[in-house]
C-alpha cells in the first residue's frame, strides 16, 4: 500500500490566476514613507536621496503631474479627489508608480522611497502583489496641531490646491480613517519604523538614519 501518493497520479488542477509582482524584492528595494499631511515626509525623503542615492517617488507629485498633463483622461478626476483630500482610485496611482519605477529601473536605479503611499488598504495589497513587496515602512508620527501649522505655513508658498484649512481638515480625516489602518497592517507584519516627527528636521533625520541602518545595513553597505 503506497504511504504517500505522488501528486502526478492525479489530474492537474488549473492554477489559480496569480498576480505576480512586476519587480522582485531581491533586486529592488521599496521603502514606503507614510505619515499625515505635513508630517515631513518630503523633507526627510530629500535627505535620504542626497545621502543614500534613493530614488524618490511621491504618489501625490505623480498624481499632480498626471493631472496637469494636457491629454490625460484622468485630469479632472484627480483634481476633484485631491481638493477633497480623498484617495484617488488605486488603479490610477498604482499604474503611475509602476510606470515611474520601470523608467527608473531601466536607468539602473534599484532603491525606491515611495512617499505618501499606500494610503489605503486596497492600494497596499495591490502594490505589493502586482508591483513589488515592500522592505519596510517609515511612519512619521506627528500630532495634528503641529501638522496644521506646518501646512498653513507651506500653503503661503506651495501653490497647492489642498493646502488650505478646508482641504487640510478633510486630509486629516482621510488619514485617520483610511491611511492609519495601512500603518497598523504593516506594523503587525513587523515592517514599520516609527519616527517621532515633531522635532526639528535635523533631529528627525538622525532618527531616520538610525532606523534605516537597522533595516537596510546589508543592502546599502554604509
Ligand atoms: N493622493 C491619492 N493617493 C495616493 C497619494 C496621494 O489620492 O496614494 C492624493 C490625495 O488626495 C492626497 C493628495 O494626493 O490628499 C496629496 O498627496 P501628497 O502626498 O502630495 O500630500 P502630503 O501628504 O505630502 O501632504
Ligand atoms: Mg508630500
PDB file of C-alpha atoms and ligand atoms in Angstrom:
ATOM      1  CA  UNK A   1       0.000   0.000   0.000  1.00  0.00           C
ATOM      2  CA  UNK A   2       1.656   3.271  -1.018  1.00  0.00           C
ATOM      3  CA  UNK A   3       2.094   5.527   2.016  1.00  0.00           C
ATOM      4  CA  UNK A   4       2.248   8.722   0.053  1.00  0.00           C
ATOM      5  CA  UNK A   5       0.558   9.246  -3.227  1.00  0.00           C
ATOM      6  CA  UNK A   6       2.507  11.012  -5.872  1.00  0.00           C
ATOM      7  CA  UNK A   7       0.740  14.192  -6.988  1.00  0.00           C
ATOM      8  CA  UNK A   8       1.399  13.023 -10.550  1.00  0.00           C
ATOM      9  CA  UNK A   9      -1.206  10.293 -10.066  1.00  0.00           C
ATOM     10  CA  UNK A  10      -3.875  12.971 -10.090  1.00  0.00           C
ATOM     11  CA  UNK A  11      -5.034  15.076 -12.960  1.00  0.00           C
ATOM     12  CA  UNK A  12      -3.623  18.545 -12.662  1.00  0.00           C
ATOM     13  CA  UNK A  13      -5.954  21.264 -11.483  1.00  0.00           C
ATOM     14  CA  UNK A  14      -5.793  24.561 -13.299  1.00  0.00           C
ATOM     15  CA  UNK A  15      -3.584  27.014 -11.398  1.00  0.00           C
ATOM     16  CA  UNK A  16      -5.470  29.914  -9.838  1.00  0.00           C
ATOM     17  CA  UNK A  17      -4.610  33.056 -11.726  1.00  0.00           C
ATOM     18  CA  UNK A  18      -1.900  34.707  -9.651  1.00  0.00           C
ATOM     19  CA  UNK A  19      -0.813  38.302  -9.575  1.00  0.00           C
ATOM     20  CA  UNK A  20       2.957  38.096  -9.866  1.00  0.00           C
ATOM     21  CA  UNK A  21       4.874  41.224  -8.825  1.00  0.00           C
ATOM     22  CA  UNK A  22       6.467  43.059 -11.748  1.00  0.00           C
ATOM     23  CA  UNK A  23       9.695  43.603  -9.785  1.00  0.00           C
ATOM     24  CA  UNK A  24      11.450  41.281  -7.375  1.00  0.00           C
ATOM     25  CA  UNK A  25      12.284  42.427  -3.834  1.00  0.00           C
ATOM     26  CA  UNK A  26      15.584  40.571  -4.167  1.00  0.00           C
ATOM     27  CA  UNK A  27      16.785  43.098  -6.748  1.00  0.00           C
ATOM     28  CA  UNK A  28      14.633  46.148  -5.985  1.00  0.00           C
ATOM     29  CA  UNK A  29      14.232  47.776  -2.564  1.00  0.00           C
ATOM     30  CA  UNK A  30      10.975  49.541  -1.826  1.00  0.00           C
ATOM     31  CA  UNK A  31      10.588  51.654   1.295  1.00  0.00           C
ATOM     32  CA  UNK A  32       7.163  53.189   1.872  1.00  0.00           C
ATOM     33  CA  UNK A  33       7.045  56.585   3.572  1.00  0.00           C
ATOM     34  CA  UNK A  34       3.844  57.327   5.464  1.00  0.00           C
ATOM     35  CA  UNK A  35       2.665  59.986   7.881  1.00  0.00           C
ATOM     36  CA  UNK A  36      -0.079  62.573   7.998  1.00  0.00           C
ATOM     37  CA  UNK A  37      -0.109  65.562   5.682  1.00  0.00           C
ATOM     38  CA  UNK A  38       2.638  67.911   6.828  1.00  0.00           C
ATOM     39  CA  UNK A  39       4.465  65.263   8.856  1.00  0.00           C
ATOM     40  CA  UNK A  40       7.672  65.960   6.938  1.00  0.00           C
ATOM     41  CA  UNK A  41       7.822  63.031   4.549  1.00  0.00           C
ATOM     42  CA  UNK A  42       9.104  65.062   1.614  1.00  0.00           C
ATOM     43  CA  UNK A  43      11.805  66.795   3.669  1.00  0.00           C
ATOM     44  CA  UNK A  44      13.186  63.539   5.036  1.00  0.00           C
ATOM     45  CA  UNK A  45      12.972  61.823   1.644  1.00  0.00           C
ATOM     46  CA  UNK A  46      15.152  64.603   0.187  1.00  0.00           C
ATOM     47  CA  UNK A  47      17.766  63.881   2.879  1.00  0.00           C
ATOM     48  CA  UNK A  48      17.752  60.181   2.064  1.00  0.00           C
ATOM     49  CA  UNK A  49      18.056  60.836  -1.664  1.00  0.00           C
ATOM     50  CA  UNK A  50      21.055  63.099  -1.038  1.00  0.00           C
ATOM     51  CA  UNK A  51      22.882  60.706   1.297  1.00  0.00           C
ATOM     52  CA  UNK A  52      21.901  57.235   0.152  1.00  0.00           C
ATOM     53  CA  UNK A  53      21.026  57.502  -3.517  1.00  0.00           C
ATOM     54  CA  UNK A  54      17.402  56.530  -3.202  1.00  0.00           C
ATOM     55  CA  UNK A  55      15.038  57.393  -5.992  1.00  0.00           C
ATOM     56  CA  UNK A  56      12.147  59.392  -4.552  1.00  0.00           C
ATOM     57  CA  UNK A  57       8.694  58.814  -5.983  1.00  0.00           C
ATOM     58  CA  UNK A  58       5.905  60.833  -4.390  1.00  0.00           C
ATOM     59  CA  UNK A  59       2.453  59.497  -5.199  1.00  0.00           C
ATOM     60  CA  UNK A  60       0.994  62.987  -4.739  1.00  0.00           C
ATOM     61  CA  UNK A  61       3.560  64.533  -7.110  1.00  0.00           C
ATOM     62  CA  UNK A  62       2.891  61.860  -9.733  1.00  0.00           C
ATOM     63  CA  UNK A  63      -0.847  62.496  -9.448  1.00  0.00           C
ATOM     64  CA  UNK A  64      -0.383  66.268  -9.742  1.00  0.00           C
ATOM     65  CA  UNK A  65       1.831  65.771 -12.806  1.00  0.00           C
ATOM     66  CA  UNK A  66      -0.757  63.486 -14.380  1.00  0.00           C
ATOM     67  CA  UNK A  67      -3.492  65.992 -13.588  1.00  0.00           C
ATOM     68  CA  UNK A  68      -1.507  68.727 -15.326  1.00  0.00           C
ATOM     69  CA  UNK A  69      -0.759  66.632 -18.418  1.00  0.00           C
ATOM     70  CA  UNK A  70      -2.972  68.156 -21.120  1.00  0.00           C
ATOM     71  CA  UNK A  71      -4.012  64.879 -22.768  1.00  0.00           C
ATOM     72  CA  UNK A  72      -4.627  62.983 -19.524  1.00  0.00           C
ATOM     73  CA  UNK A  73      -8.003  61.266 -19.338  1.00  0.00           C
ATOM     74  CA  UNK A  74      -7.779  61.358 -15.522  1.00  0.00           C
ATOM     75  CA  UNK A  75      -7.051  65.081 -15.025  1.00  0.00           C
ATOM     76  CA  UNK A  76     -10.472  66.172 -13.816  1.00  0.00           C
ATOM     77  CA  UNK A  77     -10.944  63.105 -11.659  1.00  0.00           C
ATOM     78  CA  UNK A  78      -7.600  63.590  -9.913  1.00  0.00           C
ATOM     79  CA  UNK A  79      -8.270  67.283  -9.368  1.00  0.00           C
ATOM     80  CA  UNK A  80     -11.540  66.593  -7.538  1.00  0.00           C
ATOM     81  CA  UNK A  81     -10.095  63.895  -5.299  1.00  0.00           C
ATOM     82  CA  UNK A  82      -7.090  65.997  -4.293  1.00  0.00           C
ATOM     83  CA  UNK A  83      -9.177  69.046  -3.445  1.00  0.00           C
ATOM     84  CA  UNK A  84     -11.428  66.865  -1.267  1.00  0.00           C
ATOM     85  CA  UNK A  85      -8.469  65.123   0.381  1.00  0.00           C
ATOM     86  CA  UNK A  86      -9.786  61.791  -0.851  1.00  0.00           C
ATOM     87  CA  UNK A  87      -7.800  58.868  -2.201  1.00  0.00           C
ATOM     88  CA  UNK A  88      -7.750  58.663  -5.999  1.00  0.00           C
ATOM     89  CA  UNK A  89      -8.889  55.197  -7.207  1.00  0.00           C
ATOM     90  CA  UNK A  90      -5.902  52.932  -6.794  1.00  0.00           C
ATOM     91  CA  UNK A  91      -5.676  51.795 -10.410  1.00  0.00           C
ATOM     92  CA  UNK A  92      -4.514  55.267 -11.418  1.00  0.00           C
ATOM     93  CA  UNK A  93      -1.922  55.706  -8.660  1.00  0.00           C
ATOM     94  CA  UNK A  94      -0.536  52.166  -8.822  1.00  0.00           C
ATOM     95  CA  UNK A  95      -0.131  52.462 -12.602  1.00  0.00           C
ATOM     96  CA  UNK A  96       1.649  55.832 -12.279  1.00  0.00           C
ATOM     97  CA  UNK A  97       4.028  54.389  -9.694  1.00  0.00           C
ATOM     98  CA  UNK A  98       4.689  51.229 -11.661  1.00  0.00           C
ATOM     99  CA  UNK A  99       5.480  53.230 -14.802  1.00  0.00           C
ATOM    100  CA  UNK A 100       7.760  55.604 -12.922  1.00  0.00           C
ATOM    101  CA  UNK A 101       9.582  52.685 -11.292  1.00  0.00           C
ATOM    102  CA  UNK A 102      10.018  50.930 -14.616  1.00  0.00           C
ATOM    103  CA  UNK A 103      11.598  54.061 -16.137  1.00  0.00           C
ATOM    104  CA  UNK A 104      13.989  54.352 -13.198  1.00  0.00           C
ATOM    105  CA  UNK A 105      14.878  50.659 -13.187  1.00  0.00           C
ATOM    106  CA  UNK A 106      15.759  50.937 -16.870  1.00  0.00           C
ATOM    107  CA  UNK A 107      18.170  53.707 -15.863  1.00  0.00           C
ATOM    108  CA  UNK A 108      19.723  51.392 -13.294  1.00  0.00           C
ATOM    109  CA  UNK A 109      18.011  52.623 -10.115  1.00  0.00           C
ATOM    110  CA  UNK A 110      17.136  49.917  -7.593  1.00  0.00           C
ATOM    111  CA  UNK A 111      16.279  51.727  -4.337  1.00  0.00           C
ATOM    112  CA  UNK A 112      12.948  53.486  -4.043  1.00  0.00           C
ATOM    113  CA  UNK A 113      11.293  55.705  -1.488  1.00  0.00           C
ATOM    114  CA  UNK A 114       7.602  55.625  -2.216  1.00  0.00           C
ATOM    115  CA  UNK A 115       6.344  58.765  -0.480  1.00  0.00           C
ATOM    116  CA  UNK A 116       2.731  59.226   0.600  1.00  0.00           C
ATOM    117  CA  UNK A 117       1.691  55.758  -0.477  1.00  0.00           C
ATOM    118  CA  UNK A 118      -0.015  53.387   0.214  1.00  0.00           C
ATOM    119  CA  UNK A 119      -2.712  55.415   1.960  1.00  0.00           C
ATOM    120  CA  UNK A 120      -5.494  52.873   1.670  1.00  0.00           C
ATOM    121  CA  UNK A 121      -5.538  49.102   2.199  1.00  0.00           C
ATOM    122  CA  UNK A 122      -6.541  48.276  -1.360  1.00  0.00           C
ATOM    123  CA  UNK A 123      -3.513  50.184  -2.692  1.00  0.00           C
ATOM    124  CA  UNK A 124      -1.185  48.452  -0.241  1.00  0.00           C
ATOM    125  CA  UNK A 125      -2.336  44.979  -1.243  1.00  0.00           C
ATOM    126  CA  UNK A 126      -2.405  45.755  -4.956  1.00  0.00           C
ATOM    127  CA  UNK A 127       1.046  47.329  -4.991  1.00  0.00           C
ATOM    128  CA  UNK A 128       2.673  44.513  -3.040  1.00  0.00           C
ATOM    129  CA  UNK A 129       1.084  41.765  -5.127  1.00  0.00           C
ATOM    130  CA  UNK A 130       1.336  43.456  -8.512  1.00  0.00           C
ATOM    131  CA  UNK A 131       4.372  45.784  -8.396  1.00  0.00           C
ATOM    132  CA  UNK A 132       6.801  44.863  -5.607  1.00  0.00           C
ATOM    133  CA  UNK A 133       6.623  43.804  -1.955  1.00  0.00           C
ATOM    134  CA  UNK A 134       7.985  46.498   0.355  1.00  0.00           C
ATOM    135  CA  UNK A 135      11.031  46.093   2.544  1.00  0.00           C
ATOM    136  CA  UNK A 136       9.618  48.272   5.340  1.00  0.00           C
ATOM    137  CA  UNK A 137       7.688  51.484   6.035  1.00  0.00           C
ATOM    138  CA  UNK A 138       8.853  54.685   7.664  1.00  0.00           C
ATOM    139  CA  UNK A 139       5.978  56.136   9.640  1.00  0.00           C
ATOM    140  CA  UNK A 140       6.335  59.792  10.606  1.00  0.00           C
ATOM    141  CA  UNK A 141       4.252  60.277  13.709  1.00  0.00           C
ATOM    142  CA  UNK A 142       3.068  63.823  14.337  1.00  0.00           C
ATOM    143  CA  UNK A 143       0.093  65.415  16.151  1.00  0.00           C
ATOM    144  CA  UNK A 144      -2.474  67.242  14.040  1.00  0.00           C
ATOM    145  CA  UNK A 145      -1.849  70.660  15.597  1.00  0.00           C
ATOM    146  CA  UNK A 146       1.819  70.520  14.559  1.00  0.00           C
ATOM    147  CA  UNK A 147       0.954  69.349  11.050  1.00  0.00           C
ATOM    148  CA  UNK A 148      -1.700  72.038  10.722  1.00  0.00           C
ATOM    149  CA  UNK A 149       0.794  74.807  11.493  1.00  0.00           C
ATOM    150  CA  UNK A 150       3.300  73.396   9.026  1.00  0.00           C
ATOM    151  CA  UNK A 151       0.701  73.069   6.276  1.00  0.00           C
ATOM    152  CA  UNK A 152      -0.686  76.557   6.747  1.00  0.00           C
ATOM    153  CA  UNK A 153       2.876  77.877   6.535  1.00  0.00           C
ATOM    154  CA  UNK A 154       3.590  75.810   3.457  1.00  0.00           C
ATOM    155  CA  UNK A 155       0.312  76.987   1.945  1.00  0.00           C
ATOM    156  CA  UNK A 156       1.638  80.540   1.776  1.00  0.00           C
ATOM    157  CA  UNK A 157       4.111  79.482  -0.926  1.00  0.00           C
ATOM    158  CA  UNK A 158       3.271  75.943  -2.098  1.00  0.00           C
ATOM    159  CA  UNK A 159       0.562  76.892  -4.560  1.00  0.00           C
ATOM    160  CA  UNK A 160      -1.102  73.568  -3.761  1.00  0.00           C
ATOM    161  CA  UNK A 161      -4.866  73.461  -4.146  1.00  0.00           C
ATOM    162  CA  UNK A 162      -5.172  71.425  -0.945  1.00  0.00           C
ATOM    163  CA  UNK A 163      -3.014  73.494   1.440  1.00  0.00           C
ATOM    164  CA  UNK A 164      -5.999  75.462   2.771  1.00  0.00           C
ATOM    165  CA  UNK A 165      -7.872  74.935   6.033  1.00  0.00           C
ATOM    166  CA  UNK A 166     -10.898  73.268   4.488  1.00  0.00           C
ATOM    167  CA  UNK A 167      -8.900  70.742   2.457  1.00  0.00           C
ATOM    168  CA  UNK A 168      -6.445  70.158   5.294  1.00  0.00           C
ATOM    169  CA  UNK A 169      -9.265  69.107   7.641  1.00  0.00           C
ATOM    170  CA  UNK A 170     -10.510  66.639   5.043  1.00  0.00           C
ATOM    171  CA  UNK A 171      -6.994  65.279   4.538  1.00  0.00           C
ATOM    172  CA  UNK A 172      -6.582  64.739   8.293  1.00  0.00           C
ATOM    173  CA  UNK A 173      -9.817  62.833   8.380  1.00  0.00           C
ATOM    174  CA  UNK A 174      -8.856  60.632   5.438  1.00  0.00           C
ATOM    175  CA  UNK A 175      -5.512  59.994   7.072  1.00  0.00           C
ATOM    176  CA  UNK A 176      -7.044  58.760  10.328  1.00  0.00           C
ATOM    177  CA  UNK A 177      -9.865  56.759   8.780  1.00  0.00           C
ATOM    178  CA  UNK A 178      -8.206  55.332   5.705  1.00  0.00           C
ATOM    179  CA  UNK A 179      -4.417  55.560   5.962  1.00  0.00           C
ATOM    180  CA  UNK A 180      -3.694  54.666   9.599  1.00  0.00           C
ATOM    181  CA  UNK A 181      -5.136  51.162   9.057  1.00  0.00           C
ATOM    182  CA  UNK A 182      -2.364  50.636   6.472  1.00  0.00           C
ATOM    183  CA  UNK A 183       0.252  51.557   9.075  1.00  0.00           C
ATOM    184  CA  UNK A 184      -1.387  49.120  11.527  1.00  0.00           C
ATOM    185  CA  UNK A 185      -1.352  46.394   8.893  1.00  0.00           C
ATOM    186  CA  UNK A 186       2.381  46.762   8.218  1.00  0.00           C
ATOM    187  CA  UNK A 187       3.029  47.132  11.957  1.00  0.00           C
ATOM    188  CA  UNK A 188       1.508  43.690  12.509  1.00  0.00           C
ATOM    189  CA  UNK A 189       3.906  42.359   9.888  1.00  0.00           C
ATOM    190  CA  UNK A 190       6.802  43.890  11.837  1.00  0.00           C
ATOM    191  CA  UNK A 191       7.580  46.196   8.925  1.00  0.00           C
ATOM    192  CA  UNK A 192       7.171  49.688  10.445  1.00  0.00           C
ATOM    193  CA  UNK A 193       9.917  52.035  11.611  1.00  0.00           C
ATOM    194  CA  UNK A 194       8.123  54.710  13.634  1.00  0.00           C
ATOM    195  CA  UNK A 195       9.746  58.109  13.847  1.00  0.00           C
ATOM    196  CA  UNK A 196       8.816  60.985  16.172  1.00  0.00           C
ATOM    197  CA  UNK A 197       8.271  63.747  13.601  1.00  0.00           C
ATOM    198  CA  UNK A 198       7.644  66.641  15.974  1.00  0.00           C
ATOM    199  CA  UNK A 199      11.307  67.646  16.338  1.00  0.00           C
ATOM    200  CA  UNK A 200      13.493  69.757  14.081  1.00  0.00           C
ATOM    201  CA  UNK A 201      14.290  68.361  10.608  1.00  0.00           C
ATOM    202  CA  UNK A 202      17.883  67.547  11.688  1.00  0.00           C
ATOM    203  CA  UNK A 203      16.800  65.687  14.795  1.00  0.00           C
ATOM    204  CA  UNK A 204      14.163  63.769  12.881  1.00  0.00           C
ATOM    205  CA  UNK A 205      16.730  62.865  10.247  1.00  0.00           C
ATOM    206  CA  UNK A 206      19.052  61.434  12.898  1.00  0.00           C
ATOM    207  CA  UNK A 207      16.284  59.038  13.923  1.00  0.00           C
ATOM    208  CA  UNK A 208      15.609  58.229  10.274  1.00  0.00           C
ATOM    209  CA  UNK A 209      19.250  57.290   9.683  1.00  0.00           C
ATOM    210  CA  UNK A 210      19.302  55.053  12.747  1.00  0.00           C
ATOM    211  CA  UNK A 211      16.105  53.344  11.600  1.00  0.00           C
ATOM    212  CA  UNK A 212      17.449  52.934   8.116  1.00  0.00           C
ATOM    213  CA  UNK A 213      20.729  51.442   9.263  1.00  0.00           C
ATOM    214  CA  UNK A 214      18.907  48.875  11.380  1.00  0.00           C
ATOM    215  CA  UNK A 215      16.802  47.735   8.459  1.00  0.00           C
ATOM    216  CA  UNK A 216      18.998  48.336   5.488  1.00  0.00           C
ATOM    217  CA  UNK A 217      22.611  47.863   6.612  1.00  0.00           C
ATOM    218  CA  UNK A 218      23.403  44.891   4.425  1.00  0.00           C
ATOM    219  CA  UNK A 219      21.957  46.282   1.226  1.00  0.00           C
ATOM    220  CA  UNK A 220      23.381  49.790   1.403  1.00  0.00           C
ATOM    221  CA  UNK A 221      26.820  48.903   2.738  1.00  0.00           C
ATOM    222  CA  UNK A 222      27.288  52.078   4.793  1.00  0.00           C
TER     223      UNK A 222
HETATM  224  N1  LIG B   1      -3.277  61.017  -3.175  1.00  0.00           N
HETATM  225  C1  LIG B   1      -4.003  59.905  -3.525  1.00  0.00           C
HETATM  226  N2  LIG B   1      -3.418  58.677  -3.461  1.00  0.00           N
HETATM  227  C2  LIG B   1      -2.170  58.494  -3.029  1.00  0.00           C
HETATM  228  C3  LIG B   1      -1.403  59.610  -2.683  1.00  0.00           C
HETATM  229  C4  LIG B   1      -1.990  60.884  -2.771  1.00  0.00           C
HETATM  230  O1  LIG B   1      -5.154  60.007  -3.898  1.00  0.00           O
HETATM  231  O2  LIG B   1      -1.719  57.346  -2.989  1.00  0.00           O
HETATM  232  C5  LIG B   1      -3.915  62.344  -3.276  1.00  0.00           C
HETATM  233  C6  LIG B   1      -4.788  62.623  -2.059  1.00  0.00           C
HETATM  234  O3  LIG B   1      -5.907  63.353  -2.481  1.00  0.00           O
HETATM  235  C7  LIG B   1      -3.859  63.460  -1.196  1.00  0.00           C
HETATM  236  C8  LIG B   1      -3.154  64.286  -2.248  1.00  0.00           C
HETATM  237  O4  LIG B   1      -2.954  63.380  -3.335  1.00  0.00           O
HETATM  238  O5  LIG B   1      -4.553  64.209  -0.237  1.00  0.00           O
HETATM  239  C9  LIG B   1      -1.847  64.929  -1.833  1.00  0.00           C
HETATM  240  O6  LIG B   1      -0.915  63.932  -1.506  1.00  0.00           O
HETATM  241  P1  LIG B   1       0.561  64.332  -1.052  1.00  0.00           P
HETATM  242  O7  LIG B   1       1.281  63.042  -0.751  1.00  0.00           O
HETATM  243  O8  LIG B   1       1.184  65.242  -2.007  1.00  0.00           O
HETATM  244  O9  LIG B   1       0.304  65.117   0.303  1.00  0.00           O
HETATM  245  P2  LIG B   1       1.214  65.214   1.588  1.00  0.00           P
HETATM  246  O10 LIG B   1       0.884  64.023   2.415  1.00  0.00           O
HETATM  247  O11 LIG B   1       2.641  65.236   1.133  1.00  0.00           O
HETATM  248  O12 LIG B   1       0.816  66.491   2.257  1.00  0.00           O
HETATM  249 MG1  LIG B   2       4.418  65.291   0.342  1.00  0.00          MG
END
